[in-house]
Amino acid sequence: TAKVVGTDPETDLAVVKIDLEKLPAITLGHSEQSKVGDVVLAIGNPFGVGQTVTMGIVSALGRNHLGINAFENFIQTDAAINPGNSGGALIDTDGNLLGINTAIYSRSGGSLGIGFAIPVSTAKTVMESIISNGQVVRGWIGVEPQDITPELAESFGLTTKTGAIIAGVLESGPAHKAGMKPGDILLAVDGKAVADTTEMLNLIAQLTPGNSTKMKVMRKDKEVMLDVIIGKRPKPKREVQE
């Protein structure tokens, strides 16, 4: 019997505790050192048939914009992942954990060779946060961002093609208090360039609430530096099934 220590719906991960002695533990690998073409094995219980291992390769790294989770940085693999594999281990040929199988792209419900795993680096960060704080605390500034599309760039007369357009600012939120305005284009957070809304979300989430952070915005062809006091990201409305 396992007890839920805490959940993180935004990465679709949870920590559970089992009170038994001498449980075998998997060795955590280094997903950041993985390369496309590396051989991987997916462990799971597809369709409830029993523990199963499938083999494939790393097809791609850093997959996002999939609309599966709020924070996405998936390892893509063609190792067969079917219903029942979710939550199982994706390991390298030495048995080290590289990721946690989480989703597939499928038109039939079965494997089409496009599976996604949460990298062990993300899982480790979430695990340590939940164990120490009972939850994952992320930074938040209270804005509604939009990606810069060629159409938006043309209509706003923008010269830049990277960054995130601030479409809305929450009144009395951290960004509003710092002077950020709708129409601003967020270019950098704490000196790190913002390519799009996904990168913006990830960069801000890594910041510690209560700290002041410099953010560079483009406002009517002028670059403006803002000092933003980071807030705490509110809990999402949906909860993971426990």
XYZ file of N, CA and C in Angstrom:
726
model
N 0.855 -1.194 0.000
C 0.000 0.000 0.000
C 0.884 1.235 0.000
N 0.589 2.146 -0.917
C 1.387 3.374 -1.026
C 0.588 4.576 -0.550
N 1.317 5.561 0.008
C 0.693 6.804 0.470
C 1.147 7.929 -0.449
N 0.208 8.780 -0.890
C 0.553 9.916 -1.753
C 1.201 11.005 -0.900
N 2.445 11.348 -1.241
C 3.165 12.420 -0.540
C 2.741 13.767 -1.115
N 2.616 13.830 -2.443
C 2.203 15.071 -3.104
C 2.108 14.865 -4.602
N 1.377 15.755 -5.261
C 1.204 15.659 -6.716
C 1.569 16.975 -7.383
N 1.904 16.891 -8.648
C 2.191 18.091 -9.443
C 1.461 17.965 -10.779
N 0.209 18.415 -10.840
C -0.591 18.259 -12.055
C 0.044 18.893 -13.295
N 0.879 19.933 -13.108
C 1.404 20.653 -14.269
C 2.500 19.874 -15.006
N 3.102 18.883 -14.331
C 4.012 17.976 -15.046
C 3.454 16.559 -15.081
N 2.286 16.351 -14.467
C 1.636 15.036 -14.420
C 2.495 14.025 -13.657
N 3.109 14.483 -12.557
C 3.950 13.613 -11.735
C 3.439 13.606 -10.295
N 3.710 12.522 -9.588
C 3.352 12.416 -8.173
C 4.449 11.658 -7.442
N 4.549 11.882 -6.141
C 5.464 11.111 -5.287
C 4.604 10.268 -4.352
N 4.871 8.954 -4.342
C 4.179 8.063 -3.413
C 5.217 7.381 -2.524
N 4.803 7.059 -1.292
C 5.730 6.457 -0.327
C 5.245 5.060 0.038
N 6.187 4.100 0.000
C 5.871 2.715 0.378
C 6.711 2.355 1.597
N 6.057 1.979 2.700
C 6.779 1.639 3.936
C 7.177 0.165 3.952
N 8.207 -0.152 3.183
C 8.771 -1.503 3.180
C 10.289 -1.396 3.199
N 10.942 -2.389 3.726
C 12.398 -2.370 3.800
C 13.014 -3.049 2.587
N 14.261 -2.645 2.294
C 15.084 -3.262 1.244
C 14.395 -3.276 -0.127
N 13.707 -2.175 -0.451
C 13.111 -2.067 -1.797
C 14.232 -1.786 -2.795
N 14.216 -2.444 -3.960
C 15.237 -2.132 -4.965
C 14.993 -0.734 -5.537
N 16.071 -0.010 -5.793
C 15.938 1.357 -6.324
C 16.637 1.460 -7.670
N 16.024 2.195 -8.584
C 16.632 2.398 -9.907
C 17.687 3.494 -9.808
N 18.708 3.397 -10.631
C 19.736 4.441 -10.686
C 19.295 5.516 -11.664
N 19.348 6.783 -11.226
C 18.953 7.886 -12.107
C 20.052 8.146 -13.126
N 19.663 8.212 -14.386
C 20.611 8.510 -15.462
C 20.702 10.009 -15.710
N 21.325 10.385 -16.798
C 21.492 11.796 -17.164
C 20.797 12.036 -18.496
N 19.513 12.441 -18.424
C 18.740 12.638 -19.659
C 19.313 13.767 -20.512
N 20.001 14.734 -19.860
C 20.573 15.850 -20.627
C 21.739 15.388 -21.500
N 22.297 14.198 -21.209
C 23.388 13.672 -22.039
C 22.879 12.737 -23.146
N 21.562 12.498 -23.171
C 20.989 11.619 -24.200
C 21.134 12.251 -25.579
N 21.280 11.387 -26.574
C 21.394 11.866 -27.959
C 20.374 11.132 -28.822
N 19.935 11.803 -29.870
C 19.024 11.159 -30.825
C 19.734 9.939 -31.411
N 19.057 8.795 -31.393
C 19.642 7.550 -31.886
C 20.066 6.608 -30.776
N 20.141 7.108 -29.523
C 20.481 6.229 -28.392
C 19.400 5.157 -28.231
N 19.814 3.932 -27.942
C 18.868 2.832 -27.721
C 18.257 2.973 -26.329
N 16.918 2.845 -26.256
C 16.216 2.931 -24.968
C 15.211 1.779 -24.849
N 14.859 1.457 -23.601
C 13.869 0.421 -23.319
C 12.744 1.047 -22.504
N 11.507 0.715 -22.863
C 10.336 1.213 -22.125
C 9.730 0.060 -21.335
N 9.553 0.278 -20.023
C 8.980 -0.749 -19.153
C 7.572 -0.322 -18.746
N 6.637 -1.250 -18.786
C 5.280 -0.918 -18.382
C 4.401 -2.146 -18.317
N 3.095 -1.902 -18.276
C 2.119 -2.982 -18.199
C 1.022 -2.695 -19.229
N 1.358 -2.794 -20.538
C 0.409 -2.387 -21.573
C -0.844 -3.254 -21.593
N -1.990 -2.574 -21.598
C -3.297 -3.245 -21.652
C -3.486 -4.254 -20.515
N -2.663 -4.128 -19.446
C -2.822 -5.015 -18.289
C -2.353 -6.436 -18.507
N -1.492 -6.660 -19.531
C -1.051 -8.043 -19.813
C 0.041 -8.511 -18.847
N 0.657 -7.568 -18.121
C 1.772 -7.913 -17.236
C 2.994 -7.097 -17.610
N 4.022 -7.123 -16.752
C 5.203 -6.291 -17.018
C 5.823 -6.637 -18.362
N 6.067 -5.592 -19.152
C 6.539 -5.746 -20.528
C 7.678 -4.763 -20.792
N 8.648 -5.184 -21.597
C 9.737 -4.301 -22.010
C 9.726 -4.193 -23.527
N 9.782 -2.956 -24.033
C 9.884 -2.736 -25.483
C 11.157 -1.938 -25.756
N 11.659 -2.050 -26.986
C 12.925 -1.390 -27.328
C 12.737 -0.428 -28.481
N 13.487 0.671 -28.433
C 13.475 1.634 -29.523
C 14.669 2.551 -29.396
N 14.565 3.707 -29.987
C 15.638 4.705 -29.891
C 15.048 6.044 -29.434
N 15.938 6.944 -29.050
C 15.522 8.326 -28.787
C 15.293 8.969 -30.154
N 14.055 9.368 -30.426
C 13.711 9.952 -31.735
C 13.942 11.454 -31.764
N 13.743 12.121 -30.626
C 13.929 13.572 -30.537
C 14.021 13.963 -29.072
N 14.562 15.147 -28.818
C 14.699 15.666 -27.448
C 14.057 17.049 -27.350
N 13.628 17.407 -26.158
C 13.086 18.751 -25.935
C 11.787 19.034 -26.655
N 10.949 18.016 -26.847
C 9.664 18.229 -27.519
C 8.724 19.027 -26.613
N 8.110 20.085 -27.166
C 7.125 20.861 -26.416
C 6.022 21.329 -27.371
N 5.192 22.245 -26.943
C 4.046 22.724 -27.741
C 3.088 21.586 -28.105
N 3.016 20.563 -27.250
C 2.141 19.417 -27.549
C 0.782 19.537 -26.866
N 0.686 20.424 -25.880
C -0.579 20.615 -25.177
C -0.922 19.485 -24.225
N 0.084 18.709 -23.797
C -0.154 17.601 -22.866
C -0.095 18.115 -21.430
N 1.004 18.806 -21.097
C 1.193 19.372 -19.762
C 1.506 20.856 -19.871
N 1.439 21.560 -18.733
C 1.791 22.985 -18.725
C 3.289 23.172 -18.988
N 4.100 22.266 -18.418
C 5.552 22.358 -18.590
C 6.032 21.128 -19.352
N 6.516 21.370 -20.574
C 6.843 20.252 -21.465
C 8.295 20.323 -21.930
N 8.972 19.186 -21.865
C 10.351 19.071 -22.341
C 10.600 17.587 -22.605
N 9.741 16.987 -23.445
C 9.686 15.532 -23.551
C 10.819 14.913 -24.357
N 11.186 13.670 -23.954
C 12.001 12.796 -24.795
C 11.011 12.053 -25.693
N 11.227 12.107 -27.004
C 10.370 11.339 -27.922
C 11.074 10.031 -28.277
N 10.315 8.931 -28.260
C 10.896 7.621 -28.566
C 9.953 6.802 -29.436
N 10.537 5.870 -30.204
C 9.687 4.956 -30.987
C 9.567 3.593 -30.302
N 10.110 3.471 -29.063
C 9.847 2.250 -28.280
C 8.339 2.183 -28.049
N 7.734 1.023 -28.282
C 6.274 0.915 -28.205
C 5.767 1.259 -26.807
N 4.940 2.299 -26.743
C 4.283 2.698 -25.490
C 2.781 2.618 -25.756
N 2.091 1.804 -24.980
C 0.653 1.599 -25.140
C -0.060 1.948 -23.840
N -1.410 2.033 -23.858
C -2.127 2.280 -22.603
C -1.717 1.278 -21.534
N -1.309 1.776 -20.376
C -0.787 0.915 -19.309
C 0.708 1.108 -19.109
N 1.374 1.693 -20.133
C 2.807 1.996 -20.001
C 3.041 3.320 -19.276
N 2.016 4.162 -19.211
C 2.167 5.480 -18.609
C 2.607 5.340 -17.158
N 3.640 6.093 -16.783
C 4.188 5.985 -15.434
C 5.312 4.976 -15.334
N 5.552 4.217 -16.408
C 6.648 3.248 -16.432
C 7.968 3.912 -16.756
N 9.045 3.163 -16.578
C 10.388 3.709 -16.763
C 10.834 3.639 -18.226
N 11.524 4.691 -18.661
C 12.279 4.665 -19.912
C 13.746 4.623 -19.492
N 14.444 3.539 -19.844
C 15.812 3.352 -19.360
C 16.803 3.229 -20.520
N 18.083 3.462 -20.210
C 19.115 3.236 -21.219
C 19.545 1.764 -21.156
N 20.499 1.386 -21.991
C 20.888 -0.031 -22.075
C 21.662 -0.512 -20.842
N 22.061 0.428 -19.961
C 22.696 0.051 -18.695
C 21.687 -0.020 -17.554
N 20.409 0.244 -17.860
C 19.368 0.165 -16.831
C 19.168 1.441 -16.037
N 19.817 2.539 -16.466
C 19.641 3.821 -15.760
C 18.359 4.511 -16.230
N 17.661 5.159 -15.295
C 16.402 5.835 -15.629
C 16.667 7.112 -16.423
N 16.065 7.200 -17.612
C 16.183 8.405 -18.447
C 14.917 9.238 -18.416
N 13.759 8.563 -18.212
C 12.507 9.308 -18.228
C 11.349 8.455 -17.734
N 10.184 9.096 -17.621
C 8.962 8.409 -17.213
C 7.970 8.510 -18.366
N 7.586 7.343 -18.895
C 6.656 7.312 -20.028
C 5.348 8.003 -19.645
N 4.880 8.902 -20.521
C 3.703 9.680 -20.113
C 2.598 9.746 -21.151
N 2.931 9.715 -22.443
C 1.876 9.908 -23.450
C 2.313 9.363 -24.800
N 1.333 9.139 -25.687
C 1.626 8.738 -27.070
C 0.790 9.581 -28.019
N 1.298 9.716 -29.232
C 0.478 10.266 -30.305
C -0.124 9.075 -31.026
N -1.438 9.010 -31.101
C -2.081 7.844 -31.701
C -3.433 8.203 -32.269
N -3.771 7.583 -33.409
C -5.112 7.739 -33.975
C -5.985 6.539 -33.652
N -5.326 5.464 -33.182
C -6.060 4.218 -32.956
C -6.147 3.844 -31.473
N -5.363 4.520 -30.623
C -5.286 4.144 -29.212
C -4.080 3.258 -28.932
N -3.496 2.680 -29.997
C -2.294 1.853 -29.868
C -1.060 2.631 -30.283
N 0.100 1.993 -30.150
C 1.364 2.666 -30.458
C 1.554 2.849 -31.960
N 1.906 4.090 -32.346
C 2.267 4.382 -33.744
C 3.753 4.732 -33.840
N 4.490 4.463 -32.758
C 5.931 4.750 -32.776
C 6.260 6.178 -32.393
N 5.272 6.907 -31.818
C 5.544 8.275 -31.344
C 5.114 8.346 -29.883
N 6.074 8.106 -28.987
C 5.798 8.136 -27.555
C 6.604 9.228 -26.889
N 6.140 9.676 -25.733
C 6.806 10.777 -25.031
C 7.063 10.394 -23.581
N 8.241 10.788 -23.093
C 8.627 10.521 -21.706
C 9.097 11.813 -21.052
N 8.727 11.987 -19.776
C 9.194 13.132 -19.001
C 10.651 12.867 -18.626
N 11.593 13.767 -18.951
C 13.002 13.487 -18.651
C 13.251 13.343 -17.148
N 14.228 12.520 -16.789
C 14.533 12.266 -15.381
C 14.980 13.548 -14.675
N 15.561 14.489 -15.407
C 15.984 15.765 -14.797
C 14.776 16.518 -14.248
N 13.668 16.535 -15.018
C 12.423 17.179 -14.562
C 11.843 16.398 -13.388
N 11.794 15.070 -13.527
C 11.220 14.219 -12.481
C 11.969 14.387 -11.153
N 13.299 14.488 -11.225
C 14.121 14.629 -10.013
C 13.829 15.953 -9.305
N 13.738 17.037 -10.085
C 13.439 18.357 -9.513
C 12.080 18.355 -8.829
N 11.078 17.778 -9.520
C 9.720 17.719 -8.968
C 9.703 16.857 -7.708
N 10.377 15.704 -7.774
C 10.431 14.790 -6.626
C 11.029 15.475 -5.399
N 12.175 16.135 -5.579
C 12.844 16.783 -4.447
C 11.992 17.899 -3.856
N 11.294 18.650 -4.726
C 10.415 19.735 -4.269
C 9.254 19.204 -3.452
N 8.624 18.133 -3.954
C 7.464 17.562 -3.255
C 7.890 16.972 -1.912
N 9.048 16.292 -1.881
C 9.510 15.680 -0.629
C 9.842 16.755 0.418
N 10.465 17.864 -0.023
C 10.870 18.894 0.951
C 9.751 19.875 1.277
N 8.880 20.201 0.292
C 7.849 21.228 0.516
C 6.424 20.709 0.441
N 6.242 19.465 0.014
C 4.882 18.932 -0.159
C 4.238 19.348 -1.456
N 4.916 20.225 -2.197
C 4.403 20.705 -3.489
C 5.564 21.312 -4.275
N 5.299 21.632 -5.549
C 6.305 22.303 -6.369
C 5.969 23.789 -6.401
N 6.907 24.616 -5.931
C 6.692 26.062 -5.910
C 7.358 26.660 -7.146
N 6.557 27.374 -7.953
C 7.075 27.969 -9.195
C 6.830 29.476 -9.210
N 7.683 30.163 -9.955
C 7.520 31.605 -10.121
C 6.363 31.939 -11.051
N 5.843 33.174 -10.914
C 4.665 33.614 -11.685
C 4.651 35.135 -11.714
N 4.239 35.720 -12.842
C 4.197 37.191 -12.902
C 2.815 37.740 -13.279
N 1.872 36.860 -13.641
C 0.508 37.324 -13.902
C 0.323 38.016 -15.236
N 0.712 37.330 -16.324
C 0.497 37.877 -17.669
C -0.137 36.829 -18.575
N -0.764 37.304 -19.637
C -1.281 36.411 -20.677
C -0.404 36.599 -21.918
N 0.478 35.618 -22.203
C 1.403 35.796 -23.327
C 0.871 35.187 -24.624
N 1.410 35.655 -25.732
C 1.097 35.096 -27.058
C 2.389 34.960 -27.841
N 2.485 33.873 -28.641
C 3.650 33.732 -29.519
C 3.594 34.766 -30.635
N 4.781 35.192 -31.092
C 4.844 36.125 -32.222
C 4.721 35.325 -33.516
N 3.626 35.534 -34.219
C 3.430 34.891 -35.525
C 3.786 35.917 -36.605
N 4.066 35.459 -37.841
C 4.355 36.424 -38.915
C 3.226 37.441 -39.096
N 1.973 36.972 -38.898
C 0.824 37.873 -39.056
C 0.818 38.966 -37.978
N 1.090 38.536 -36.722
C 1.138 39.514 -35.627
C 2.296 40.493 -35.818
N 3.434 39.958 -36.237
C 4.611 40.811 -36.459
C 4.298 41.892 -37.497
N 3.573 41.495 -38.546
C 3.221 42.447 -39.613
C 2.211 43.484 -39.114
N 1.178 43.010 -38.395
C 0.123 43.934 -37.955
C 0.629 44.927 -36.899
N 1.601 44.481 -36.061
C 2.155 45.384 -35.048
C 3.384 46.143 -35.563
N 3.817 45.796 -36.785
C 5.010 46.433 -37.340
C 6.267 46.073 -36.576
N 6.346 44.805 -36.139
C 7.475 44.370 -35.317
C 8.685 44.013 -36.174
N 9.863 44.352 -35.661
C 11.092 43.962 -36.349
C 11.618 42.647 -35.783
N 11.286 42.371 -34.507
C 11.758 41.138 -33.860
C 10.816 39.980 -34.153
N 11.386 38.788 -34.289
C 10.568 37.579 -34.552
C 10.602 36.621 -33.358
N 11.379 36.985 -32.318
C 11.420 36.149 -31.112
C 10.906 36.942 -29.921
N 10.528 36.209 -28.880
C 9.967 36.852 -27.704
C 8.514 36.454 -27.537
N 7.880 37.007 -26.522
C 6.467 36.723 -26.262
C 5.720 38.039 -26.119
N 4.635 38.178 -26.877
C 3.814 39.385 -26.762
C 2.969 39.275 -25.487
N 2.970 40.327 -24.699
C 2.132 40.369 -23.503
C 0.751 40.871 -23.930
N -0.192 39.929 -24.072
C -1.538 40.283 -24.544
C -2.384 40.859 -23.407
N -2.117 40.421 -22.179
C -2.879 40.912 -21.030
C -2.026 40.883 -19.775
N -2.325 41.800 -18.858
C -1.599 41.883 -17.583
C -2.620 41.873 -16.451
N -2.449 40.956 -15.507
C -3.367 40.846 -14.374
C -3.211 42.054 -13.446
N -4.332 42.725 -13.175
C -4.288 43.907 -12.318
C -3.776 43.540 -10.925
N -2.862 44.357 -10.436
C -2.225 44.177 -9.118
C -1.333 42.933 -9.045
N -1.075 42.283 -10.193
C -0.151 41.152 -10.233
C 1.289 41.648 -10.268
N 2.273 40.745 -10.162
C 3.683 41.158 -10.152
C 4.099 41.979 -11.374
N 3.668 41.559 -12.580
C 4.057 42.284 -13.794
C 3.429 43.677 -13.825
N 2.155 43.768 -13.420
C 1.428 45.048 -13.390
C 2.118 46.028 -12.442
N 2.503 45.533 -11.267
C 3.176 46.393 -10.275
C 4.532 46.874 -10.780
N 5.183 46.072 -11.635
C 6.509 46.437 -12.165
C 6.408 47.378 -13.365
N 5.180 47.592 -13.865
C 4.990 48.518 -14.985
C 4.907 47.863 -16.347
N 4.752 46.532 -16.399
C 4.589 45.849 -17.683
C 3.206 46.167 -18.238
N 3.125 46.365 -19.565
C 1.863 46.777 -20.187
C 1.488 45.842 -21.334
N 0.178 45.692 -21.606
C -0.238 44.924 -22.789
C 0.386 45.534 -24.048
N 0.891 44.664 -24.910
C 1.576 45.141 -26.115
C 3.086 45.084 -25.996
N 3.591 45.022 -24.751
C 5.040 44.841 -24.542
C 5.455 43.481 -25.097
N 6.686 43.394 -25.565
C 7.238 42.102 -25.997
C 8.343 41.730 -25.027
N 8.150 40.610 -24.337
C 9.149 40.152 -23.360
C 10.298 39.496 -24.110
N 11.502 40.073 -23.977
C 12.678 39.599 -24.724
C 13.615 38.741 -23.879
N 13.720 39.077 -22.586
C 14.675 38.345 -21.735
C 14.203 38.336 -20.290
N 14.478 37.222 -19.616
C 14.167 37.054 -18.194
C 15.470 36.716 -17.480
N 15.874 37.592 -16.555
C 17.102 37.367 -15.784
C 18.302 37.137 -16.709
N 18.342 37.892 -17.813
C 19.460 37.808 -18.755
C 19.381 36.680 -19.755
N 18.328 35.835 -19.652
C 18.182 34.711 -20.581
C 17.138 35.065 -21.639
N 17.504 34.865 -22.903
C 16.631 35.251 -24.011
C 15.351 34.421 -24.035
N 14.246 35.067 -24.359
C 12.940 34.413 -24.474
C 12.649 34.185 -25.952
N 12.564 32.909 -26.352
C 12.297 32.585 -27.758
C 10.802 32.622 -28.051
N 9.997 32.080 -27.121
C 8.546 32.008 -27.324
C 7.859 31.875 -25.965
N 6.533 31.688 -25.980
C 5.784 31.640 -24.713
C 6.167 30.427 -23.859
N 6.468 29.288 -24.502
C 6.856 28.084 -23.749
C 8.134 28.342 -22.966
N 9.127 28.964 -23.635
C 10.393 29.261 -22.964
C 10.186 30.285 -21.853
N 9.316 31.271 -22.116
C 9.002 32.282 -21.102
C 8.423 31.639 -19.851
N 7.460 30.727 -20.052
C 6.807 30.022 -18.951
C 7.836 29.237 -18.131
N 8.729 28.524 -18.823
C 9.751 27.721 -18.143
C 10.750 28.586 -17.376
N 11.177 29.700 -17.978
C 12.149 30.585 -17.329
C 11.562 31.217 -16.067
N 10.315 31.678 -16.149
C 9.677 32.337 -15.002
C 9.382 31.318 -13.908
N 8.978 30.106 -14.308
C 8.658 29.066 -13.322
C 9.864 28.710 -12.462
N 11.072 28.840 -13.028
C 12.292 28.485 -12.288
C 12.701 29.545 -11.269
N 12.081 30.732 -11.334
C 12.462 31.822 -10.434
C 11.826 31.639 -9.051
N 12.509 32.141 -8.025
C 12.037 31.982 -6.644
C 11.073 33.108 -6.282
N 9.842 32.758 -5.872
C 8.886 33.793 -5.455
C 9.458 34.674 -4.344
N 9.202 35.981 -4.472
C 9.709 36.946 -3.487
C 10.983 37.641 -3.936
N 11.707 37.031 -4.884
C 12.943 37.638 -5.396
C 12.623 38.661 -6.492
N 13.489 39.654 -6.624
C 13.360 40.641 -7.705
C 14.185 40.182 -8.900
N 13.582 40.236 -10.092
C 14.263 39.781 -11.310
C 14.135 40.832 -12.402
N 15.228 41.046 -13.121
C 15.196 42.007 -14.234
C 14.615 41.334 -15.479
N 13.680 42.015 -16.115
C 13.082 41.528 -17.351
C 13.159 42.621 -18.414
N 13.603 42.214 -19.602
C 13.749 43.173 -20.704
C 12.558 43.074 -21.637
N 11.904 44.200 -21.879
C 10.772 44.217 -22.813
C 11.028 45.231 -23.926
N 10.406 44.978 -25.074
C 10.424 45.930 -26.180
C 9.095 46.673 -26.152
N 9.158 47.996 -26.053
C 7.943 48.814 -26.026
C 8.076 49.923 -27.057
N 7.304 49.797 -28.137
C 7.335 50.789 -29.224
C 8.766 51.066 -29.688
N 9.466 49.990 -30.083
C 10.827 50.068 -30.631
C 11.885 50.497 -29.615
N 11.535 50.553 -28.341
C 12.528 50.884 -27.316
C 12.622 49.740 -26.318
N 13.850 49.418 -25.936
C 14.044 48.371 -24.934
C 13.948 48.980 -23.538
N 13.134 48.348 -22.695
C 12.911 48.836 -21.332
C 13.243 47.708 -20.353
N 13.968 48.038 -19.272
C 14.277 47.059 -18.227
C 13.301 47.258 -17.069
N 12.688 46.160 -16.631
C 11.749 46.221 -15.522
C 12.245 45.324 -14.385
N 12.067 45.793 -13.148
C 12.370 44.973 -11.973
C 11.065 44.371 -11.471
N 10.931 43.053 -11.621
C 9.686 42.368 -11.251
C 9.897 41.543 -9.983
N 9.041 41.774 -8.971
C 9.056 40.932 -7.769
C 8.230 39.681 -8.094
N 8.892 38.538 -8.154
C 8.250 37.298 -8.597
C 7.199 36.841 -7.593
N 6.026 36.452 -8.108
C 4.967 35.900 -7.274
C 4.999 34.383 -7.308
N 4.081 33.776 -6.590
C 3.989 32.311 -6.536
C 2.895 31.847 -7.497
N 3.246 30.922 -8.365
C 2.289 30.425 -9.363
C 1.098 29.766 -8.666
N -0.127 30.208 -8.990
C -1.308 29.605 -8.353
C -1.457 28.145 -8.750
N -2.126 27.373 -7.884
C -2.361 25.967 -8.201
C -3.315 25.868 -9.377
N -3.070 24.912 -10.301
C -3.996 24.733 -11.415
C -5.325 24.217 -10.908
N -6.384 24.482 -11.700
C -7.736 24.071 -11.278
C -7.909 22.563 -11.322
N -7.239 21.891 -12.306
C -7.417 20.451 -12.416
C -6.458 19.727 -11.487
N -6.879 18.617 -10.974
C -6.042 17.819 -10.070
C -5.769 16.449 -10.674
N -4.608 15.905 -10.375
C -4.263 14.549 -10.833
C -5.103 13.535 -10.061
N -5.548 12.519 -10.768
C -6.269 11.439 -10.097
C -5.287 10.654 -9.229
N -5.619 10.484 -7.952
C -4.693 9.778 -7.051
C -5.105 8.326 -6.890
